[in-house]
Amino acid sequence: MSITTYQAALDYIYSFIDPTRQGSPDPAIAQRGLDRITALLRDAGNPHQQLRAVVVAGTKGKGSTCAMIEAMARAAGLKVGLWTSPHLSSYRERIQIDREPISQQTLVELVNAVLPVVEGFDGATYGRPSTFDIGFVMAMRHFVAEQVDLAVVEVGLGGRYDAAATITPLVAVISSISYDHMAILGPTLDKIAFNKAGIIRSGQPAISVPQQADAAEVIAAEAQMVGAPLWLAAEPAVEPWVGTTTRLAYPAPPQPGKLHGTFQRENARLAMGAALLLRGQGIAIDDAAIRRGLAEAWWPGRFEVIDGRPRILIDGAHNGDSAVKLWQAIEQELPHRRFILVLGTSRDKDIAAIAAALAPHADHIIITRSSHPKAMDLDRIAAEVEPFASAPMTIVPVVAEAIATARTLAGPADLICVTGSLFVAGAAREALGLAVAD
C-alpha cells in the first residue's frame, strides 16, 4: 500500500477515528491508551527519546504558552518543532517547524513511512492505534529527521496518560487548571490536576502558574513525590506554595506584543519562566531572545481581533473559566456600544457555565455550530443559554452565515464576539478569509 496524494494521506490518518472509543476516568483504561502509544513509538524506533523537549499541560492557555516558548527559542536561533492540537483549519498546523506547518508532500511521505509500523502493530494486545497516536508518532519522527534543537509539545488531553507522557521533558510546564473533560479527567479539581501533573519527571524542573488551592496542593505533592524542583510563575506579591522554589528573575515585563487579552500575561509569565529554566537545562535562550520572542509570538483564534466597523473578536474559550476571563479582557481592552455574541460549542462542554459568563452581557445572541462531529446540537445550546439571556436569540446553523447575520445586526461601534469552541473559531477564521481549510 502506498499513499500518493495529500487527501489520501488525510483519509488514512482519519480512518483511525473510532467513534465508539470513549475516554474513561478509570486509570486502568487510561493506562491502556498510554501503553498503546508507548508500544507504537517503540515500533517506530522511539523517536521521542531522541529529542530535547518541553511539555506543556493545563486546561487553558496551553497553546498560547507553547507559541510563546517556541517564539523565544526560535528568536535565539534554535530550530524548533511544535506539536499542538486541535488544529483550526488544516491538519498540517499540528506539526510545525519554525512555525511553518508541515508541507502536504512531507505529510504524505511521513504517512508512508509510518504506514508499515501501523499495519504491523500488535492491535490484539494494545488495541488499534488512534488518529492522535499516529499523528504524534509522525510529529516525533519528523522532528528527529529535521534535527530540531527543541521540541515544544502540547498535551492533548490531561497529561498523565497522554501521548506526551512518553517524553521526559527538560521542563514540565503547567498552565491554568479549571473544569473541563470531567468525564475523563475526573469531576473535581484535584483529580483534574492529578492528570495534568503527570507530566512532571524526577530531577527535571517543573513550573506552574498560580492555581486554585486543590490543584496547587496536588501539583506540589506530585513534584515532591517524584523529586522534581517546582517553580511558580507568579507576580511577586503571590505567596509561593509549599514545595516550590521562587522566584525567577524576569528579564522583561510579561506582556506579549501580539497576543491580546489580560489572561495572556499569565501565560507569558509562564512561558518566560519555562525559557529561563530551559536555559538552565542547556538550551541557549538569552534575555534578548526572550524579549524578542515574547514580542513576536502569535497564536490564532485566541482573543484575535479583526479590525473594522464593527470589530470582530474570535476566541476559542470553551469552558466557564475561560469565558469569564474572556469577558474580563473584553471589558478592559475592547470598549464597545453593543455586544453581539455568536456562540457554538462541543457536546462535552459545560455550555451553561460559558453562557453564564457571556450571555448576560449580550445585546443579541446568535447560536451556531461548527461542522465538527462533536459539535453540540443547536437546540440544546439554545436551551442552555436561554436562562442566562435577556437579549433576542437567533439560530443560524452555519458559522459563516452566523457572522453575516451578526454584521447586519451590529453598528459601527459594536463588537461581534465569536466563541465557545476552537472548531467554531477555526470556521470563523475561514469565513473571514484568514485561513483556508485543507
mmCIF file of C-alpha atoms in Angstrom, residues 14-395:
data_model
loop_
_atom_site.group_PDB
_atom_site.id
_atom_site.type_symbol
_atom_site.label_atom_id
_atom_site.label_comp_id
_atom_site.label_asym_id
_atom_site.label_seq_id
_atom_site.Cartn_x
_atom_site.Cartn_y
_atom_site.Cartn_z
ATOM 1 C CA TYR A 14 -8.697 9.906 9.857
ATOM 2 C CA SER A 15 -9.611 6.286 9.125
ATOM 3 C CA PHE A 16 -8.370 5.507 12.634
ATOM 4 C CA ILE A 17 -11.047 7.625 14.282
ATOM 5 C CA ASP A 18 -13.173 5.257 16.349
ATOM 6 C CA PRO A 19 -16.447 6.915 17.413
ATOM 7 C CA THR A 20 -17.117 4.048 19.840
ATOM 8 C CA ARG A 21 -13.859 4.595 21.744
ATOM 9 C CA GLN A 22 -14.519 6.840 24.726
ATOM 10 C CA GLY A 23 -12.162 8.299 27.268
ATOM 11 C CA SER A 24 -12.533 6.999 30.796
ATOM 12 C CA PRO A 25 -11.607 8.157 34.303
ATOM 13 C CA ASP A 26 -10.655 4.541 35.088
ATOM 14 C CA PRO A 27 -6.828 4.553 35.447
ATOM 15 C CA ALA A 28 -6.586 1.023 34.061
ATOM 16 C CA ILE A 29 -8.380 2.017 30.865
ATOM 17 C CA ALA A 30 -6.397 5.245 30.584
ATOM 18 C CA GLN A 31 -3.155 3.327 31.117
ATOM 19 C CA ARG A 32 -4.085 1.065 28.219
ATOM 20 C CA GLY A 33 -4.059 4.101 25.935
ATOM 21 C CA LEU A 34 -0.630 5.127 27.213
ATOM 22 C CA ASP A 35 0.654 1.586 26.767
ATOM 23 C CA ARG A 36 -0.621 1.660 23.180
ATOM 24 C CA ILE A 37 1.208 4.834 22.161
ATOM 25 C CA THR A 38 4.327 3.677 24.031
ATOM 26 C CA ALA A 39 4.330 0.424 22.048
ATOM 27 C CA LEU A 40 3.668 2.257 18.766
ATOM 28 C CA LEU A 41 6.571 4.624 19.429
ATOM 29 C CA ARG A 42 8.777 1.648 20.266
ATOM 30 C CA ASP A 43 7.921 0.020 16.948
ATOM 31 C CA ALA A 44 8.710 3.335 15.229
ATOM 32 C CA GLY A 45 12.182 3.478 16.802
ATOM 33 C CA ASN A 46 11.381 5.600 19.865
ATOM 34 C CA PRO A 47 11.901 8.958 18.117
ATOM 35 C CA HIS A 48 10.641 10.863 21.159
ATOM 36 C CA GLN A 49 13.632 9.663 23.139
ATOM 37 C CA GLN A 50 15.967 11.344 20.663
ATOM 38 C CA LEU A 51 14.540 14.819 21.235
ATOM 39 C CA ARG A 52 15.123 17.597 23.727
ATOM 40 C CA ALA A 53 11.624 18.682 24.573
ATOM 41 C CA VAL A 54 9.441 20.848 26.789
ATOM 42 C CA VAL A 55 5.936 19.552 27.554
ATOM 43 C CA VAL A 56 3.009 21.870 28.319
ATOM 44 C CA ALA A 57 -0.151 20.707 30.113
ATOM 45 C CA GLY A 58 -3.117 22.604 31.547
ATOM 46 C CA THR A 59 -6.780 23.311 30.930
ATOM 47 C CA LYS A 60 -6.373 26.607 29.117
ATOM 48 C CA GLY A 61 -3.504 28.673 27.823
ATOM 49 C CA LYS A 62 -1.521 25.627 26.669
ATOM 50 C CA GLY A 63 -1.408 26.615 23.020
ATOM 51 C CA SER A 64 -0.533 30.241 23.676
ATOM 52 C CA THR A 65 2.165 29.203 26.152
ATOM 53 C CA CYS A 66 3.605 26.779 23.598
ATOM 54 C CA ALA A 67 3.600 29.519 20.961
ATOM 55 C CA MET A 68 5.498 31.896 23.253
ATOM 56 C CA ILE A 69 8.081 29.287 24.290
ATOM 57 C CA GLU A 70 8.562 28.366 20.633
ATOM 58 C CA ALA A 71 8.990 32.013 19.618
ATOM 59 C CA MET A 72 11.599 32.659 22.322
ATOM 60 C CA ALA A 73 13.609 29.579 21.363
ATOM 61 C CA ARG A 74 13.401 30.464 17.659
ATOM 62 C CA ALA A 75 14.461 34.037 18.410
ATOM 63 C CA ALA A 76 17.573 32.521 20.000
ATOM 64 C CA GLY A 77 18.439 30.959 16.648
ATOM 65 C CA LEU A 78 17.261 27.466 17.510
ATOM 66 C CA LYS A 79 15.387 25.163 15.157
ATOM 67 C CA VAL A 80 12.114 24.436 16.948
ATOM 68 C CA GLY A 81 9.480 21.767 16.413
ATOM 69 C CA LEU A 82 5.927 22.403 17.600
ATOM 70 C CA TRP A 83 3.212 19.782 18.178
ATOM 71 C CA THR A 84 -0.241 21.082 19.114
ATOM 72 C CA SER A 85 -3.891 20.092 18.832
ATOM 73 C CA PRO A 86 -6.556 20.516 17.739
ATOM 74 C CA HIS A 87 -5.954 22.400 14.518
ATOM 75 C CA LEU A 88 -8.149 25.293 13.432
ATOM 76 C CA SER A 89 -8.273 24.814 9.654
ATOM 77 C CA SER A 90 -5.538 22.471 8.419
ATOM 78 C CA TYR A 91 -4.205 19.235 9.892
ATOM 79 C CA ARG A 92 -0.740 20.493 8.930
ATOM 80 C CA GLU A 93 -0.967 23.084 11.732
ATOM 81 C CA ARG A 94 -0.385 20.296 14.247
ATOM 82 C CA ILE A 95 3.174 19.608 13.077
ATOM 83 C CA GLN A 96 5.316 22.719 12.606
ATOM 84 C CA ILE A 97 8.996 23.578 12.438
ATOM 85 C CA ASP A 98 9.945 27.197 12.992
ATOM 86 C CA ARG A 99 6.201 27.992 12.791
ATOM 87 C CA GLU A 100 5.922 26.602 9.264
ATOM 88 C CA PRO A 101 3.237 23.902 9.046
ATOM 89 C CA ILE A 102 4.451 20.660 7.578
ATOM 90 C CA SER A 103 4.070 20.629 3.799
ATOM 91 C CA GLN A 104 1.483 18.446 2.106
ATOM 92 C CA GLN A 105 4.199 16.434 0.365
ATOM 93 C CA THR A 106 6.160 15.855 3.559
ATOM 94 C CA LEU A 107 2.996 14.715 5.310
ATOM 95 C CA VAL A 108 2.412 12.198 2.518
ATOM 96 C CA GLU A 109 5.971 10.937 2.948
ATOM 97 C CA LEU A 110 5.529 10.664 6.718
ATOM 98 C CA VAL A 111 2.320 8.671 6.345
ATOM 99 C CA ASN A 112 4.097 6.257 4.009
ATOM 100 C CA ALA A 113 6.981 5.971 6.487
ATOM 101 C CA VAL A 114 4.762 5.093 9.453
ATOM 102 C CA LEU A 115 2.285 3.005 7.454
ATOM 103 C CA PRO A 116 4.217 -0.290 7.829
ATOM 104 C CA VAL A 117 4.656 0.391 11.542
ATOM 105 C CA VAL A 118 0.928 0.925 11.974
ATOM 106 C CA GLU A 119 -0.059 -2.002 9.765
ATOM 107 C CA GLY A 120 2.277 -4.338 11.667
ATOM 108 C CA PHE A 121 1.226 -3.109 15.098
ATOM 109 C CA ASP A 122 0.061 -5.633 17.686
ATOM 110 C CA GLY A 123 -3.517 -4.435 17.906
ATOM 111 C CA ALA A 124 -4.636 -7.635 19.596
ATOM 112 C CA THR A 125 -2.565 -6.741 22.647
ATOM 113 C CA TYR A 126 -2.753 -2.956 22.703
ATOM 114 C CA GLY A 127 -5.812 -2.061 20.651
ATOM 115 C CA ARG A 128 -5.962 -0.279 17.333
ATOM 116 C CA PRO A 129 -3.929 2.969 17.203
ATOM 117 C CA SER A 130 -5.917 6.191 17.254
ATOM 118 C CA THR A 131 -5.699 9.085 14.816
ATOM 119 C CA PHE A 132 -3.998 11.065 17.585
ATOM 120 C CA ASP A 133 -1.450 8.273 18.168
ATOM 121 C CA ILE A 134 -0.470 8.214 14.520
ATOM 122 C CA GLY A 135 -0.126 11.991 14.327
ATOM 123 C CA PHE A 136 2.055 12.052 17.433
ATOM 124 C CA VAL A 137 4.390 9.384 16.040
ATOM 125 C CA MET A 138 4.637 11.254 12.745
ATOM 126 C CA ALA A 139 5.470 14.504 14.545
ATOM 127 C CA MET A 140 8.203 12.915 16.636
ATOM 128 C CA ARG A 141 9.762 11.223 13.591
ATOM 129 C CA HIS A 142 9.594 14.460 11.619
ATOM 130 C CA PHE A 143 11.301 16.442 14.375
ATOM 131 C CA VAL A 144 14.087 13.856 14.591
ATOM 132 C CA ALA A 145 14.559 13.744 10.827
ATOM 133 C CA GLU A 146 14.765 17.542 10.686
ATOM 134 C CA GLN A 147 17.156 17.616 13.661
ATOM 135 C CA VAL A 148 15.286 20.215 15.675
ATOM 136 C CA ASP A 149 17.133 21.727 18.621
ATOM 137 C CA LEU A 150 13.988 21.743 20.759
ATOM 138 C CA ALA A 151 10.519 20.235 20.506
ATOM 139 C CA VAL A 152 7.647 22.102 22.156
ATOM 140 C CA VAL A 153 4.921 19.545 22.839
ATOM 141 C CA GLU A 154 1.383 20.398 23.904
ATOM 142 C CA VAL A 155 -0.522 17.770 25.856
ATOM 143 C CA GLY A 156 -3.644 16.674 24.016
ATOM 144 C CA LEU A 157 -5.794 15.682 26.995
ATOM 145 C CA GLY A 158 -4.886 15.540 30.665
ATOM 146 C CA GLY A 159 -1.212 14.695 30.899
ATOM 147 C CA ARG A 160 -0.566 11.564 32.930
ATOM 148 C CA TYR A 161 -1.911 9.224 30.251
ATOM 149 C CA ASP A 162 -1.473 11.443 27.200
ATOM 150 C CA ALA A 163 0.982 10.620 24.412
ATOM 151 C CA ALA A 164 3.177 13.464 25.711
ATOM 152 C CA ALA A 165 3.663 11.460 28.922
ATOM 153 C CA THR A 166 6.058 9.214 26.977
ATOM 154 C CA ILE A 167 8.523 12.129 26.933
ATOM 155 C CA THR A 168 10.930 13.024 29.716
ATOM 156 C CA PRO A 169 10.843 16.801 29.285
ATOM 157 C CA LEU A 170 13.651 19.204 30.016
ATOM 158 C CA VAL A 171 10.951 21.311 31.684
ATOM 159 C CA ALA A 172 7.356 20.371 32.548
ATOM 160 C CA VAL A 173 5.019 23.357 32.186
ATOM 161 C CA ILE A 174 1.510 23.562 33.681
ATOM 162 C CA SER A 175 -0.858 26.349 32.692
ATOM 163 C CA SER A 176 -4.105 27.295 34.410
ATOM 164 C CA ILE A 177 -6.247 24.347 35.534
ATOM 165 C CA SER A 178 -10.036 24.516 35.616
ATOM 166 C CA TYR A 179 -13.026 22.274 34.928
ATOM 167 C CA ASP A 180 -13.029 20.565 31.526
ATOM 168 C CA HIS A 181 -13.249 16.981 30.239
ATOM 169 C CA MET A 182 -14.562 15.930 33.656
ATOM 170 C CA ALA A 183 -15.961 12.646 32.302
ATOM 171 C CA ILE A 184 -12.381 11.616 31.501
ATOM 172 C CA LEU A 185 -10.167 13.530 33.925
ATOM 173 C CA GLY A 186 -12.473 13.378 36.937
ATOM 174 C CA PRO A 187 -15.207 15.558 38.446
ATOM 175 C CA THR A 188 -13.086 17.503 40.925
ATOM 176 C CA LEU A 189 -10.236 19.955 40.515
ATOM 177 C CA ASP A 190 -7.777 17.810 42.441
ATOM 178 C CA LYS A 191 -8.451 14.836 40.139
ATOM 179 C CA ILE A 192 -8.039 17.025 37.050
ATOM 180 C CA ALA A 193 -4.789 18.412 38.488
ATOM 181 C CA PHE A 194 -3.579 14.881 39.214
ATOM 182 C CA ASN A 195 -3.847 14.149 35.493
ATOM 183 C CA LYS A 196 -2.110 17.377 34.494
ATOM 184 C CA ALA A 197 0.716 16.901 37.000
ATOM 185 C CA GLY A 198 1.526 13.528 35.456
ATOM 186 C CA ILE A 199 3.996 15.193 33.068
ATOM 187 C CA ILE A 200 6.389 16.055 35.931
ATOM 188 C CA ARG A 201 9.532 13.900 35.947
ATOM 189 C CA SER A 202 12.198 13.111 38.531
ATOM 190 C CA GLY A 203 15.050 15.592 38.604
ATOM 191 C CA GLN A 204 13.578 17.749 35.837
ATOM 192 C CA PRO A 205 12.289 21.230 36.707
ATOM 193 C CA ALA A 206 8.574 21.971 36.571
ATOM 194 C CA ILE A 207 6.812 25.324 36.522
ATOM 195 C CA SER A 208 3.176 26.258 37.059
ATOM 196 C CA VAL A 209 1.056 29.377 37.187
ATOM 197 C CA PRO A 210 -0.771 30.044 40.465
ATOM 198 C CA GLN A 211 -3.595 27.522 40.779
ATOM 199 C CA GLN A 212 -6.659 27.121 42.930
ATOM 200 C CA ALA A 213 -5.759 25.547 46.281
ATOM 201 C CA ASP A 214 -6.869 21.987 45.471
ATOM 202 C CA ALA A 215 -4.892 21.933 42.226
ATOM 203 C CA ALA A 216 -1.849 23.619 43.763
ATOM 204 C CA GLU A 217 -1.606 21.018 46.508
ATOM 205 C CA VAL A 218 -1.743 18.153 44.026
ATOM 206 C CA ILE A 219 0.955 19.647 41.786
ATOM 207 C CA ALA A 220 3.244 20.323 44.750
ATOM 208 C CA ALA A 221 2.698 16.800 46.074
ATOM 209 C CA GLU A 222 3.480 15.260 42.676
ATOM 210 C CA ALA A 223 6.696 17.248 42.337
ATOM 211 C CA GLN A 224 7.768 16.272 45.839
ATOM 212 C CA MET A 225 6.922 12.607 45.261
ATOM 213 C CA VAL A 226 8.938 12.276 42.040
ATOM 214 C CA GLY A 227 11.752 14.555 43.192
ATOM 215 C CA ALA A 228 11.325 17.470 40.802
ATOM 216 C CA PRO A 229 12.115 21.114 41.612
ATOM 217 C CA LEU A 230 8.903 23.116 41.264
ATOM 218 C CA TRP A 231 8.809 26.799 40.340
ATOM 219 C CA LEU A 232 5.938 29.246 40.444
ATOM 220 C CA ALA A 233 5.351 31.733 37.635
ATOM 221 C CA ALA A 234 3.625 34.436 39.629
ATOM 222 C CA GLU A 235 3.558 38.111 40.421
ATOM 223 C CA PRO A 236 5.998 38.961 43.245
ATOM 224 C CA ALA A 237 3.115 39.550 45.674
ATOM 225 C CA VAL A 238 1.837 35.968 45.307
ATOM 226 C CA GLU A 239 2.894 33.683 48.116
ATOM 227 C CA PRO A 240 4.671 30.507 46.972
ATOM 228 C CA TRP A 241 3.220 27.081 47.624
ATOM 229 C CA VAL A 242 4.845 24.665 49.986
ATOM 230 C CA GLY A 243 7.447 22.773 47.975
ATOM 231 C CA THR A 244 8.015 25.476 45.364
ATOM 232 C CA THR A 245 11.173 27.409 44.730
ATOM 233 C CA THR A 246 10.614 31.042 43.926
ATOM 234 C CA ARG A 247 11.295 33.476 42.415
ATOM 235 C CA LEU A 248 12.673 33.660 38.878
ATOM 236 C CA ALA A 249 14.182 36.990 37.853
ATOM 237 C CA TYR A 250 12.361 38.012 34.682
ATOM 238 C CA PRO A 251 14.351 39.982 32.082
ATOM 239 C CA ALA A 252 11.275 41.883 30.829
ATOM 240 C CA PRO A 253 7.662 42.531 31.818
ATOM 241 C CA PRO A 254 5.475 39.534 30.870
ATOM 242 C CA GLN A 255 3.475 41.451 28.286
ATOM 243 C CA PRO A 256 3.115 39.706 24.914
ATOM 244 C CA GLY A 257 3.171 42.027 21.930
ATOM 245 C CA LYS A 258 0.695 40.304 19.612
ATOM 246 C CA LEU A 259 -1.302 38.064 21.950
ATOM 247 C CA HIS A 260 -4.009 40.241 23.426
ATOM 248 C CA GLY A 261 -6.183 39.694 26.475
ATOM 249 C CA THR A 262 -5.212 40.196 30.087
ATOM 250 C CA PHE A 263 -5.084 36.429 30.630
ATOM 251 C CA GLN A 264 -2.162 36.248 28.185
ATOM 252 C CA ARG A 265 0.066 37.981 30.730
ATOM 253 C CA GLU A 266 -0.248 34.919 32.946
ATOM 254 C CA ASN A 267 0.651 32.691 30.002
ATOM 255 C CA ALA A 268 3.550 34.991 29.134
ATOM 256 C CA ARG A 269 4.945 34.823 32.664
ATOM 257 C CA LEU A 270 4.729 31.025 32.483
ATOM 258 C CA ALA A 271 6.409 30.858 29.077
ATOM 259 C CA MET A 272 9.192 33.216 30.165
ATOM 260 C CA GLY A 273 9.768 31.117 33.264
ATOM 261 C CA ALA A 274 9.956 27.992 31.119
ATOM 262 C CA ALA A 275 12.528 29.680 28.867
ATOM 263 C CA LEU A 276 14.660 30.607 31.869
ATOM 264 C CA LEU A 277 14.506 27.038 33.164
ATOM 265 C CA LEU A 278 15.371 25.703 29.705
ATOM 266 C CA ARG A 279 18.454 27.905 29.840
ATOM 267 C CA GLY A 280 19.478 26.039 32.967
ATOM 268 C CA GLN A 281 18.983 22.781 31.036
ATOM 269 C CA GLY A 282 21.469 23.768 28.359
ATOM 270 C CA ILE A 283 19.089 25.399 25.871
ATOM 271 C CA ALA A 284 20.699 28.721 24.982
ATOM 272 C CA ILE A 285 17.874 31.276 25.174
ATOM 273 C CA ASP A 286 19.289 34.639 26.209
ATOM 274 C CA ASP A 287 17.417 37.636 27.580
ATOM 275 C CA ALA A 288 17.248 39.363 24.203
ATOM 276 C CA ALA A 289 15.663 36.274 22.648
ATOM 277 C CA ILE A 290 13.112 36.106 25.454
ATOM 278 C CA ARG A 291 12.118 39.722 24.871
ATOM 279 C CA ARG A 292 12.040 39.383 21.087
ATOM 280 C CA GLY A 293 10.148 36.103 21.130
ATOM 281 C CA LEU A 294 7.555 37.441 23.544
ATOM 282 C CA ALA A 295 7.008 40.462 21.315
ATOM 283 C CA GLU A 296 6.584 38.356 18.162
ATOM 284 C CA ALA A 297 4.673 35.298 19.429
ATOM 285 C CA TRP A 298 1.345 34.712 17.738
ATOM 286 C CA TRP A 299 -1.406 32.123 18.159
ATOM 287 C CA PRO A 300 -4.560 32.409 16.026
ATOM 288 C CA GLY A 301 -8.069 32.111 17.407
ATOM 289 C CA ARG A 302 -7.145 33.354 20.869
ATOM 290 C CA PHE A 303 -8.521 36.842 21.544
ATOM 291 C CA GLU A 304 -7.937 37.557 17.861
ATOM 292 C CA VAL A 305 -9.296 40.980 16.941
ATOM 293 C CA ILE A 306 -10.252 41.727 13.348
ATOM 294 C CA ASP A 307 -10.331 45.474 12.993
ATOM 295 C CA GLY A 308 -13.262 47.058 11.243
ATOM 296 C CA ARG A 309 -16.571 48.715 11.936
ATOM 297 C CA PRO A 310 -17.793 46.690 13.714
ATOM 298 C CA ARG A 311 -14.785 44.877 15.147
ATOM 299 C CA ILE A 312 -14.937 41.106 15.314
ATOM 300 C CA LEU A 313 -13.308 39.119 18.123
ATOM 301 C CA ILE A 314 -12.549 35.418 17.694
ATOM 302 C CA ASP A 315 -11.688 33.400 20.782
ATOM 303 C CA GLY A 316 -11.664 29.668 21.461
ATOM 304 C CA ALA A 317 -12.933 29.924 25.056
ATOM 305 C CA HIS A 318 -14.587 26.570 25.705
ATOM 306 C CA ASN A 319 -15.280 26.379 29.423
ATOM 307 C CA GLY A 320 -16.713 28.606 32.099
ATOM 308 C CA ASP A 321 -13.435 29.896 33.489
ATOM 309 C CA SER A 322 -12.141 30.777 30.019
ATOM 310 C CA ALA A 323 -15.391 32.580 29.250
ATOM 311 C CA VAL A 324 -15.156 34.594 32.479
ATOM 312 C CA LYS A 325 -11.618 35.665 31.597
ATOM 313 C CA LEU A 326 -12.698 36.421 28.055
ATOM 314 C CA TRP A 327 -15.352 38.844 29.259
ATOM 315 C CA GLN A 328 -12.933 40.467 31.707
ATOM 316 C CA ALA A 329 -10.478 41.035 28.872
ATOM 317 C CA ILE A 330 -13.212 42.452 26.631
ATOM 318 C CA GLU A 331 -14.208 44.941 29.321
ATOM 319 C CA GLN A 332 -10.619 46.045 29.815
ATOM 320 C CA GLU A 333 -9.405 46.133 26.223
ATOM 321 C CA LEU A 334 -12.311 46.398 23.771
ATOM 322 C CA PRO A 335 -14.702 49.268 24.508
ATOM 323 C CA HIS A 336 -17.907 48.892 22.523
ATOM 324 C CA ARG A 337 -21.507 50.065 22.339
ATOM 325 C CA ARG A 338 -23.418 46.800 21.873
ATOM 326 C CA PHE A 339 -22.186 43.229 22.289
ATOM 327 C CA ILE A 340 -23.262 40.670 19.662
ATOM 328 C CA LEU A 341 -22.459 37.122 20.770
ATOM 329 C CA VAL A 342 -22.011 34.324 18.204
ATOM 330 C CA LEU A 343 -21.834 31.112 20.201
ATOM 331 C CA GLY A 344 -21.275 27.473 19.358
ATOM 332 C CA THR A 345 -19.638 24.676 21.315
ATOM 333 C CA SER A 346 -18.981 20.962 21.536
ATOM 334 C CA ARG A 347 -21.140 18.314 23.162
ATOM 335 C CA ASP A 348 -18.719 17.632 26.008
ATOM 336 C CA LYS A 349 -18.542 21.251 27.193
ATOM 337 C CA ASP A 350 -20.324 22.980 30.063
ATOM 338 C CA ILE A 351 -22.376 25.341 27.924
ATOM 339 C CA ALA A 352 -24.262 26.648 30.961
ATOM 340 C CA ALA A 353 -21.024 27.915 32.521
ATOM 341 C CA ILE A 354 -19.996 29.563 29.250
ATOM 342 C CA ALA A 355 -23.443 31.105 28.858
ATOM 343 C CA ALA A 356 -23.462 32.380 32.456
ATOM 344 C CA ALA A 357 -20.261 34.298 31.793
ATOM 345 C CA LEU A 358 -21.197 35.827 28.433
ATOM 346 C CA ALA A 359 -24.938 35.764 27.704
ATOM 347 C CA PRO A 360 -25.994 38.356 30.328
ATOM 348 C CA HIS A 361 -23.831 40.954 28.585
ATOM 349 C CA ALA A 362 -25.123 40.292 25.069
ATOM 350 C CA ASP A 363 -27.486 42.581 23.197
ATOM 351 C CA HIS A 364 -28.157 39.807 20.695
ATOM 352 C CA ILE A 365 -27.157 36.126 20.739
ATOM 353 C CA ILE A 366 -26.666 34.024 17.612
ATOM 354 C CA ILE A 367 -26.443 30.280 18.179
ATOM 355 C CA THR A 368 -24.385 28.354 15.629
ATOM 356 C CA ARG A 369 -22.256 25.237 15.274
ATOM 357 C CA SER A 370 -19.122 24.053 13.515
ATOM 358 C CA SER A 371 -19.090 21.124 11.103
ATOM 359 C CA HIS A 372 -17.120 19.002 13.581
ATOM 360 C CA PRO A 373 -18.846 15.737 14.567
ATOM 361 C CA LYS A 374 -18.636 16.723 18.240
ATOM 362 C CA ALA A 375 -20.499 19.994 17.724
ATOM 363 C CA MET A 376 -23.402 20.451 20.128
ATOM 364 C CA ASP A 377 -26.927 20.465 18.713
ATOM 365 C CA LEU A 378 -28.301 23.951 18.129
ATOM 366 C CA ASP A 379 -31.490 23.407 20.116
ATOM 367 C CA ARG A 380 -29.555 22.163 23.118
ATOM 368 C CA ILE A 381 -27.235 25.179 23.059
ATOM 369 C CA ALA A 382 -30.234 27.493 22.877
ATOM 370 C CA ALA A 383 -31.920 25.713 25.779
ATOM 371 C CA GLU A 384 -28.784 26.002 27.918
ATOM 372 C CA VAL A 385 -28.251 29.669 27.055
ATOM 373 C CA GLU A 386 -31.843 30.847 27.462
ATOM 374 C CA PRO A 387 -31.895 31.056 31.304
ATOM 375 C CA PHE A 388 -28.942 33.470 31.226
ATOM 376 C CA ALA A 389 -30.100 35.649 28.334
ATOM 377 C CA SER A 390 -32.251 38.734 28.341
ATOM 378 C CA ALA A 391 -31.496 39.562 24.698
ATOM 379 C CA PRO A 392 -33.048 38.243 21.476
ATOM 380 C CA MET A 393 -31.681 34.914 20.306
ATOM 381 C CA THR A 394 -31.314 33.691 16.731
ATOM 382 C CA ILE A 395 -30.270 30.259 15.473
#
